[in-house]
Coordinates of C-alpha atoms and ligand atoms in Angstrom, one line a residue:
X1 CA 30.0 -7.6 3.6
X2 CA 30.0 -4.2 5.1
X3 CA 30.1 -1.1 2.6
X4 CA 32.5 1.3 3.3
X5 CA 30.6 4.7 4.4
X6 CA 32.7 6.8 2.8
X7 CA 29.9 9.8 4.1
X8 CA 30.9 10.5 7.6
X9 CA 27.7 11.7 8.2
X10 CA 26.6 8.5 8.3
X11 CA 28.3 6.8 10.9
X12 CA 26.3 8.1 14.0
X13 CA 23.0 6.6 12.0
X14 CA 24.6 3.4 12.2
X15 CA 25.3 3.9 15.4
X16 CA 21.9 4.1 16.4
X17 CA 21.0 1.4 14.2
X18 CA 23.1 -1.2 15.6
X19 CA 22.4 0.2 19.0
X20 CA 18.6 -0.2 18.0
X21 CA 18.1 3.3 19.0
X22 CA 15.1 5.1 17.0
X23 CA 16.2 7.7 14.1
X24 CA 15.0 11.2 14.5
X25 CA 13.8 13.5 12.0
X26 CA 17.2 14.9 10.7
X27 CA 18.7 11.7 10.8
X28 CA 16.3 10.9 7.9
X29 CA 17.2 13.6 5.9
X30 CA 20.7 12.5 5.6
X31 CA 19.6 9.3 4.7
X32 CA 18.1 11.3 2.2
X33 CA 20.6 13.3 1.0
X34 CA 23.7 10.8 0.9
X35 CA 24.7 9.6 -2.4
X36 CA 26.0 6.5 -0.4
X37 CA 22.9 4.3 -1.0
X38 CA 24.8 1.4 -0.5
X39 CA 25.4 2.0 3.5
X40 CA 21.8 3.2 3.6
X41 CA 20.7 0.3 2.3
X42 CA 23.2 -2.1 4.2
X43 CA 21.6 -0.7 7.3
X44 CA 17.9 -1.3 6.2
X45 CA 18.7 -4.5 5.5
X46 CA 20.1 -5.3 8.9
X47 CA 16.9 -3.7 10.4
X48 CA 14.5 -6.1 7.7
X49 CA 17.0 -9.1 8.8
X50 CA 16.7 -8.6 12.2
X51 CA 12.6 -8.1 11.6
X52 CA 12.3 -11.2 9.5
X53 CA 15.4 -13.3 8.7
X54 CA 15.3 -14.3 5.6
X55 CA 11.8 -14.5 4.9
X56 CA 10.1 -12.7 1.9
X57 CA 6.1 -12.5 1.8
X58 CA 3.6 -11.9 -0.7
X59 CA 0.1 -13.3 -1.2
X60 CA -2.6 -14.0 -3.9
X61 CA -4.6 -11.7 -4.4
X62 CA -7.2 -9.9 -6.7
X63 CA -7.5 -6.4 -7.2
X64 CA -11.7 -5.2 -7.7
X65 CA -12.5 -1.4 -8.9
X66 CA -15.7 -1.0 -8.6
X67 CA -16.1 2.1 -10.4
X68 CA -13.2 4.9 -11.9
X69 CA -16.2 7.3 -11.4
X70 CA -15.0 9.8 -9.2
X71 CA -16.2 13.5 -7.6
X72 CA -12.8 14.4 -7.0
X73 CA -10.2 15.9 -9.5
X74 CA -6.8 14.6 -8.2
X75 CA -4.2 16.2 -10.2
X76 CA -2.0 12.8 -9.0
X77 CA -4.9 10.7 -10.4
X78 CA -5.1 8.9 -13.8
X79 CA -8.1 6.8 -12.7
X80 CA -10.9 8.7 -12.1
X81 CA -13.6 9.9 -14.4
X82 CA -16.4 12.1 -14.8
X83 CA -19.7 10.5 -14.6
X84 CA -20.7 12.1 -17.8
X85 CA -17.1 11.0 -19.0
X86 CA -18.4 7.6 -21.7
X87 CA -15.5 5.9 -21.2
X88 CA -15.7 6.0 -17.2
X89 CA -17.8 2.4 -15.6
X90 CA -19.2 1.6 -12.7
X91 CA -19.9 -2.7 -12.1
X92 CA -23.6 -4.0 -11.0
X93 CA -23.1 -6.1 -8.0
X94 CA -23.6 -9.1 -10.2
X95 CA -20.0 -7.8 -11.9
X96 CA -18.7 -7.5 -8.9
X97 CA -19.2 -10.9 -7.3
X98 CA -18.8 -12.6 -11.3
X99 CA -15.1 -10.6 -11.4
X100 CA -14.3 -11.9 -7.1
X101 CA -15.7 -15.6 -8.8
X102 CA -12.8 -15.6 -11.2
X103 CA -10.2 -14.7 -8.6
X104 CA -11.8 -17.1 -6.1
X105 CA -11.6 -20.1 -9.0
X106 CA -7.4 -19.1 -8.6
X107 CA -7.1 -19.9 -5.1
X108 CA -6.9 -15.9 -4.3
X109 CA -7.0 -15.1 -0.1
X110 CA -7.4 -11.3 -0.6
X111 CA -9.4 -9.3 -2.5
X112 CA -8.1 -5.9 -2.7
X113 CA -11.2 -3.5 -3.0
X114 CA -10.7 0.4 -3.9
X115 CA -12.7 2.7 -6.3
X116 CA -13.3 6.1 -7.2
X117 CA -15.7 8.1 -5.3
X118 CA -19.3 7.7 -6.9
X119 CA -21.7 10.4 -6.5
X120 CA -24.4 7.7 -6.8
X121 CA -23.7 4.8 -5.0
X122 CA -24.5 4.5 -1.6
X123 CA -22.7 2.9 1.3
X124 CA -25.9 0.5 1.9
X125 CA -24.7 -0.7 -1.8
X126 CA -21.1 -1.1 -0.7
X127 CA -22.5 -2.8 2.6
X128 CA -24.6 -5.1 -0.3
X129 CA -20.9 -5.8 -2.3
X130 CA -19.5 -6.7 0.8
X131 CA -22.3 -9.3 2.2
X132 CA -22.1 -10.2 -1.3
X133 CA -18.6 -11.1 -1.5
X134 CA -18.5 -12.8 1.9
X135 CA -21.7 -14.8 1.0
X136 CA -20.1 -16.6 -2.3
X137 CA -16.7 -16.4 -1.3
X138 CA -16.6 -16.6 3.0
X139 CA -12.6 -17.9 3.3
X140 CA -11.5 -14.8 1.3
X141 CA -10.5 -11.6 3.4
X142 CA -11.6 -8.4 2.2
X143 CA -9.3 -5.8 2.4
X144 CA -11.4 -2.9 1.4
X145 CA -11.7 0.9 1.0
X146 CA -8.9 3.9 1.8
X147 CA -9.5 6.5 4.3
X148 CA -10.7 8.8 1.7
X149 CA -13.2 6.8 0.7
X150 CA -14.3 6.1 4.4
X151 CA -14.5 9.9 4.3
X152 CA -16.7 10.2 1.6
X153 CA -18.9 7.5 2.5
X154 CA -18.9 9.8 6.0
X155 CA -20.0 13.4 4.3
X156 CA -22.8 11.8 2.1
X157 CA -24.5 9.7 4.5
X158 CA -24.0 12.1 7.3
X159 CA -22.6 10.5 10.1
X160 CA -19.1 9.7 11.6
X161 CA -16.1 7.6 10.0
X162 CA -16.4 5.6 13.2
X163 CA -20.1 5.1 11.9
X164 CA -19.1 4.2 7.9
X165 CA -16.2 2.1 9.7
X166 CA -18.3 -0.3 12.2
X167 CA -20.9 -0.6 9.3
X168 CA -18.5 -1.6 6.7
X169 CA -17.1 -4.0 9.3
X170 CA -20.2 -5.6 9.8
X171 CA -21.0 -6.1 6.1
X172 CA -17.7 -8.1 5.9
X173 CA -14.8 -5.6 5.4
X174 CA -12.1 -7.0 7.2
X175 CA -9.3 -4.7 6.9
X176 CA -8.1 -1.7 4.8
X177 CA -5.6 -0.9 2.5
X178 CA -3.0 2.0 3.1
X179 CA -3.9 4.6 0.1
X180 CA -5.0 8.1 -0.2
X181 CA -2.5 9.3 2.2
X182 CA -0.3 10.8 -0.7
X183 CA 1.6 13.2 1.3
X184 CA 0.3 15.0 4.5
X185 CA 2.0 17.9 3.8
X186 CA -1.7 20.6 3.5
X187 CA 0.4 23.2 0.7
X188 CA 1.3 19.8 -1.7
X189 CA -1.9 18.1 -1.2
X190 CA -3.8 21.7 -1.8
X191 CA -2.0 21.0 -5.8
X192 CA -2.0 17.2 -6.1
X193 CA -5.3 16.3 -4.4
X194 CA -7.0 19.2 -3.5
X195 CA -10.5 17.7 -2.7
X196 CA -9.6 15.1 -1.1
X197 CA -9.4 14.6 2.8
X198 CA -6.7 16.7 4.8
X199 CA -3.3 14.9 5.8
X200 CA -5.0 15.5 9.6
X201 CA -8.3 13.8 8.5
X202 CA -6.6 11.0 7.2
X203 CA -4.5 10.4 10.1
X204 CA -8.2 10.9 12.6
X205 CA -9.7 8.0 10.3
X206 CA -7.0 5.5 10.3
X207 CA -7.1 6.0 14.4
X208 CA -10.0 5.6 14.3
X209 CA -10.3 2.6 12.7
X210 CA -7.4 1.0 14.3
X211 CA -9.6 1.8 17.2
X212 CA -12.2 -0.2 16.2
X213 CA -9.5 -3.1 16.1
X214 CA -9.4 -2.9 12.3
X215 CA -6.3 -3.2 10.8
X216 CA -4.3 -0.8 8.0
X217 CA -2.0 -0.7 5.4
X218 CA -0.8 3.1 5.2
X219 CA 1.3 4.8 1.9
X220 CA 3.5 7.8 0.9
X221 CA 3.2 9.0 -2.6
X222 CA 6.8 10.2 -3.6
X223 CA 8.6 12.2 -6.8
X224 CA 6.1 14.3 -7.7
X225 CA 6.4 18.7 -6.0
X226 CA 7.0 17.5 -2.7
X227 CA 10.1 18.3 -0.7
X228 CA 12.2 15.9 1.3
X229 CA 11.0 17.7 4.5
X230 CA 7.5 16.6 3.5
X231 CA 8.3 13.1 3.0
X232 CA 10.2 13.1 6.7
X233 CA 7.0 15.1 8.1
X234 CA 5.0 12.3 6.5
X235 CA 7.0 9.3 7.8
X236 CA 7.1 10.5 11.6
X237 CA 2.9 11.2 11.5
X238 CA 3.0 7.9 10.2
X239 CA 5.1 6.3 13.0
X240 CA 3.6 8.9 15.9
X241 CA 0.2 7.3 15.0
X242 CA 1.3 3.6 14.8
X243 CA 2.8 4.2 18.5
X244 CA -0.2 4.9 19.8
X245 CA -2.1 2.1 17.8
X246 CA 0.0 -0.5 16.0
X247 CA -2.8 -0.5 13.9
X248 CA -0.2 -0.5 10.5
X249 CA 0.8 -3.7 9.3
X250 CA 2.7 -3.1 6.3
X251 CA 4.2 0.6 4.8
X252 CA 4.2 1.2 0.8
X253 CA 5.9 3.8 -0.5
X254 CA 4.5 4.5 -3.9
X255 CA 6.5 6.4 -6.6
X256 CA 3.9 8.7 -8.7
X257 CA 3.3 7.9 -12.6
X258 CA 2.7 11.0 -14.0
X259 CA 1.7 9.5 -17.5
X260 CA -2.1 11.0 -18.7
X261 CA -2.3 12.9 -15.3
X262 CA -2.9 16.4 -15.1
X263 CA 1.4 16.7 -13.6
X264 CA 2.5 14.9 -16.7
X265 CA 5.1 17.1 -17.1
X266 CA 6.9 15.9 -14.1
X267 CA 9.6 13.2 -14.6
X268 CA 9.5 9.8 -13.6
X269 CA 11.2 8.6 -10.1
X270 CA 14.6 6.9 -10.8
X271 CA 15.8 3.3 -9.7
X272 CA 18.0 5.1 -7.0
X273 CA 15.4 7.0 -5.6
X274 CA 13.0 4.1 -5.5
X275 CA 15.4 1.9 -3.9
X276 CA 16.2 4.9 -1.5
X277 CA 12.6 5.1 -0.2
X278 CA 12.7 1.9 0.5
X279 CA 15.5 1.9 2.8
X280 CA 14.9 5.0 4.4
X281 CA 10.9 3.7 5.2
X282 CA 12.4 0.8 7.0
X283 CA 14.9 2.8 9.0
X284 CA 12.6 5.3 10.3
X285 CA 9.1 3.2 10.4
X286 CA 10.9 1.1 13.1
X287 CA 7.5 0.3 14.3
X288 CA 5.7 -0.8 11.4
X289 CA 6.4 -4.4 11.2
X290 CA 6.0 -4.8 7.3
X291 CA 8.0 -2.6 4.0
X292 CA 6.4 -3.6 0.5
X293 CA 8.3 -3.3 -2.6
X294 CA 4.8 -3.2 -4.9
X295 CA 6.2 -4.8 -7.7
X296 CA 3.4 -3.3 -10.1
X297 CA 4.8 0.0 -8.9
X298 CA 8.4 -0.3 -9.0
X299 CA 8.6 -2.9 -11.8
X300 CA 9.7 -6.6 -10.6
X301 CA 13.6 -6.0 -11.5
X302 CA 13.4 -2.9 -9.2
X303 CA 10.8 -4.9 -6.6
X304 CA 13.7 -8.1 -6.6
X305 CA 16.5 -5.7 -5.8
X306 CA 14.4 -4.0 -3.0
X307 CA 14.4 -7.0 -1.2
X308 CA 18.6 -6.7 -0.4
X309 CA 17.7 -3.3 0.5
X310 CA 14.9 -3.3 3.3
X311 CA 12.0 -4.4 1.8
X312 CA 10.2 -7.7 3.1
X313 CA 7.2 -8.0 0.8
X314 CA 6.2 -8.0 -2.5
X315 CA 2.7 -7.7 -2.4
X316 CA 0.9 -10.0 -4.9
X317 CA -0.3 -12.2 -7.8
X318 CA -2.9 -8.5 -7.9
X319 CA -4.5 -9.4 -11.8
X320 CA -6.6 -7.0 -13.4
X321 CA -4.4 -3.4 -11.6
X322 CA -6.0 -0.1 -13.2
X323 CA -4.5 2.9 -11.2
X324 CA -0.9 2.3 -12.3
X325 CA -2.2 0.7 -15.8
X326 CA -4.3 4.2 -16.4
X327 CA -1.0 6.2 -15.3
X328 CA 1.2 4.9 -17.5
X329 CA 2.6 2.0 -15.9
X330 CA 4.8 0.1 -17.8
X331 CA 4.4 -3.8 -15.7
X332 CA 2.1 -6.1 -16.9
X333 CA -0.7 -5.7 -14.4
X334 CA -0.8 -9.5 -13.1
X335 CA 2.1 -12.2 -11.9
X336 CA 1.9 -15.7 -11.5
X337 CA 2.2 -17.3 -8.3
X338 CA 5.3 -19.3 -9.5
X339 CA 6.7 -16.0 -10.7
X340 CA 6.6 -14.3 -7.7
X341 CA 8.3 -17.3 -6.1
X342 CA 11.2 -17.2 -8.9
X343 CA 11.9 -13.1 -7.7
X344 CA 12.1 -13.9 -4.1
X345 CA 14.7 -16.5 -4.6
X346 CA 16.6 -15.3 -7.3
X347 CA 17.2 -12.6 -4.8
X348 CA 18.5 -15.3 -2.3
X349 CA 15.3 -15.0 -0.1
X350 CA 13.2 -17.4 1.3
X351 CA 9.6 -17.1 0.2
X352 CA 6.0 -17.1 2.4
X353 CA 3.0 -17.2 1.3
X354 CA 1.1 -15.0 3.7
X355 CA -2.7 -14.0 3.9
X356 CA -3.1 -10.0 4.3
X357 CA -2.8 -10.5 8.3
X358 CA 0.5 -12.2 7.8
X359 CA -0.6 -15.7 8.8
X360 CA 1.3 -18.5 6.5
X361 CA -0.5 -19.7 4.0
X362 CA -0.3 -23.9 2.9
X363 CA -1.4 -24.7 -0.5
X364 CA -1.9 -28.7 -1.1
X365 CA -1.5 -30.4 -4.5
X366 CA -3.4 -28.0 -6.6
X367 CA -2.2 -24.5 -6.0
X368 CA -5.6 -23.1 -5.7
X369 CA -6.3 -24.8 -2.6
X370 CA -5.1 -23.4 0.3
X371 CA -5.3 -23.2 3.9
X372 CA -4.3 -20.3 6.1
X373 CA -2.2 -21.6 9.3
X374 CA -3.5 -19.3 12.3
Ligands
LIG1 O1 -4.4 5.8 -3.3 C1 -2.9 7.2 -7.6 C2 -1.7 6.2 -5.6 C3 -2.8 4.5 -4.6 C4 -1.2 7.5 -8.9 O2 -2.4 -1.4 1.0 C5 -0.8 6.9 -7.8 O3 -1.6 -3.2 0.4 C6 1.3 6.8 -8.5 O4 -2.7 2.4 -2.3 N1 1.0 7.5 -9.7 C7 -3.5 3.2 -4.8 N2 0.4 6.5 -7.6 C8 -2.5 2.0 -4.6 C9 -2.4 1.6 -3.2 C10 -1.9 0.3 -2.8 C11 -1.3 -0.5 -3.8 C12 -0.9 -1.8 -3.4 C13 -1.1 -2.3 -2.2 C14 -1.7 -1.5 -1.2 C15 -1.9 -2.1 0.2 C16 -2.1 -0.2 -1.5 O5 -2.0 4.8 -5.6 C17 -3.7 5.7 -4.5 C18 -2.7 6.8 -4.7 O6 -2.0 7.0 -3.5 N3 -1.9 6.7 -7.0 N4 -2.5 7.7 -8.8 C19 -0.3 7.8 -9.9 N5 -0.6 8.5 -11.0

């Protein structure tokens, strides 16, 4: 059923959208500004139905944080710690690979690796995790570190990204997630994340690796002081740097949590606008093959509906999640697999298991068996 844009301003985006002619700039910020979230979101979801059909993926998976330990003082940030702080940890190795044994005993086919940045540890030890990891647990892909951790890695050891990047590789990281790119914008990120790379720097790193034929998720952090020019701005780096790479697989748009942050006095993103950057993401990011509702993010009632309205993943089983936990996040930090499965049809979708390179995933008899179709 077609909705019935009652905002004129609309109908030359759907235009273009039907015509599968790329959105510019301004046509974004109308989609931003309409109250008519229905047509927007009618049109995503002919873009994600003409992407993918039917099909809903998600994956299991295991989130690992090292350590909440970290130099920087994101204003954003509810994770990170002080080292002097004595409720802050960092794992042994031993933790590490004991913690990726518990996932690996559920049939897991990601690990999803981020941390704070630790004054102490050393890339040679991250190298050591990695080898680790891939030693005990080889079928598992290791989807490991943001950009601003590559960075950091980068300034203490001295060398390039491109360096930190082919050395991380040949420990065993096998692809990267998409955070720490809050919002490019250089006068928001100077409040939210001042010490943490520039919106440029982040960009240079994820070329780079995409380069290096490692692949990326990449992220927007939304409804906190930015403006709806920076989110555009944002979005069309995004898609200017995945046209000259294709080096993206999947876009996350990440509403902030401003609970025990230093910006807890900003409110909390609404359904509508949650939905919205959904819809919008797939409408501009024509390029980027994959839009994920994170479900620990959004909540799985507003994750479910996302699904009618552009997105095409939900992410994972993710057990054990700390960044939205720590920020007041109000889901449970861990779905079953069969839970995931009841979502994506409830919403009338048809789920895949996929591992994180979007291959389809087989599991036999026991559900923590699997094998990945290639
Ligand atoms: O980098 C930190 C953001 C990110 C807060 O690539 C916050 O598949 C909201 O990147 N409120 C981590 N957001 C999460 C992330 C992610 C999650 C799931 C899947 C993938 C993927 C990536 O969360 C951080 C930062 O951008 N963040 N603090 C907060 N208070």
């Amino acid at each position: 059923m077609t909705p019935v844009f009652d905002d004129p301003r609309l109908l030359p985006i759907r235009n273009k959208v039907e015509a599968g002619e790329r959105l510019n700039g301004d046509d974004g910020l109308t989609l931003y500004r309409t109250p008519d979230l229905l047509s927007v979101g009618w049109m995503a979801n002919q873009v994600r139905e003409r992407l993918h059909g039917n099909k809903t993926f998600f994956n299991v998976n295991r989130h690992i944080n090292p350590t909440d330990v970290c130099v920087a003082s994101c204003k954003l940030c509810a994770f990170g710690k002080k080292a002097k702080d004595p409720t802050a940890y960092a794992f042994s190795l031993e933790e590490i690979w004991e913690r990726a044994g518990r996932g690996h005993a559920e049939g897991v086919t990601e690990f999803h690796i981020v941390g704070g940045l630790h004054p102490e540890l050393s890339l040679e030890w991250y190298c050591d995790m990695l080898r680790g990891l891939k030693q005990r647990y080889p079928e598992v892909h290791l989807k490991a570190f943001t950009m601003v951790e590559i960075g950091y890695f980068a300034q203490r050891t001295k060398i390039s990204h491109r360096e930190v990047l082919e050395r991380l590789r040949d420990a065993g990281m096998d692809s990267m997630p998409g955070g720490g790119a809050e919002i490019f914008a250089e006068r928001v990120r100077r409040i939210i994340c001042d010490h943490k790379l520039s919106g440029d720097q982040w960009i240079e790193c994820a070329r780079t690796a995409h380069k290096l034929g490692i692949h990326s998720n990449c992220t927007m952090l939304y409804g906190h002081i930015e403006t709806e020019e920076d989110r555009m701005d944002h979005l069309l780096k995004l898609r200017g740097l995945q046209d000259e790479t294709h080096g993206f697989q999947t876009f996350i748009p990440l509403a902030f949590h401003p609970d025990n942050t230093a910006m807890s006095h900003v409110g909390k993103t609404t359904g509508f606008n949650d939905i919205r950057e959904i819809a919008v993401s797939r409408l501009m990011l024509d390029n980027i093959p994959h839009i994920k509702a994170y479900w620990v993010m959004m909540t799985p009632q507003i994750a479910q509906i996302a699904l009618r309205f552009g997105a095409d993943d939900l992410d994972g089983t993710v057990v054990e999640e700390k960044i939205y936990r720590d920020a007041g996040g109000a889901t449970s930090g861990s779905l079953r697999r069969s839970e995931l499965l009841r979502l994506i049809r409830e919403a009338g979708r048809e789920p895949l298991e996929r591992d994180t390179l979007y291959h389809p995933v087989e599991r036999k008899e026991s559900e923590n068996v699997f094998t990945v179709l290639v």
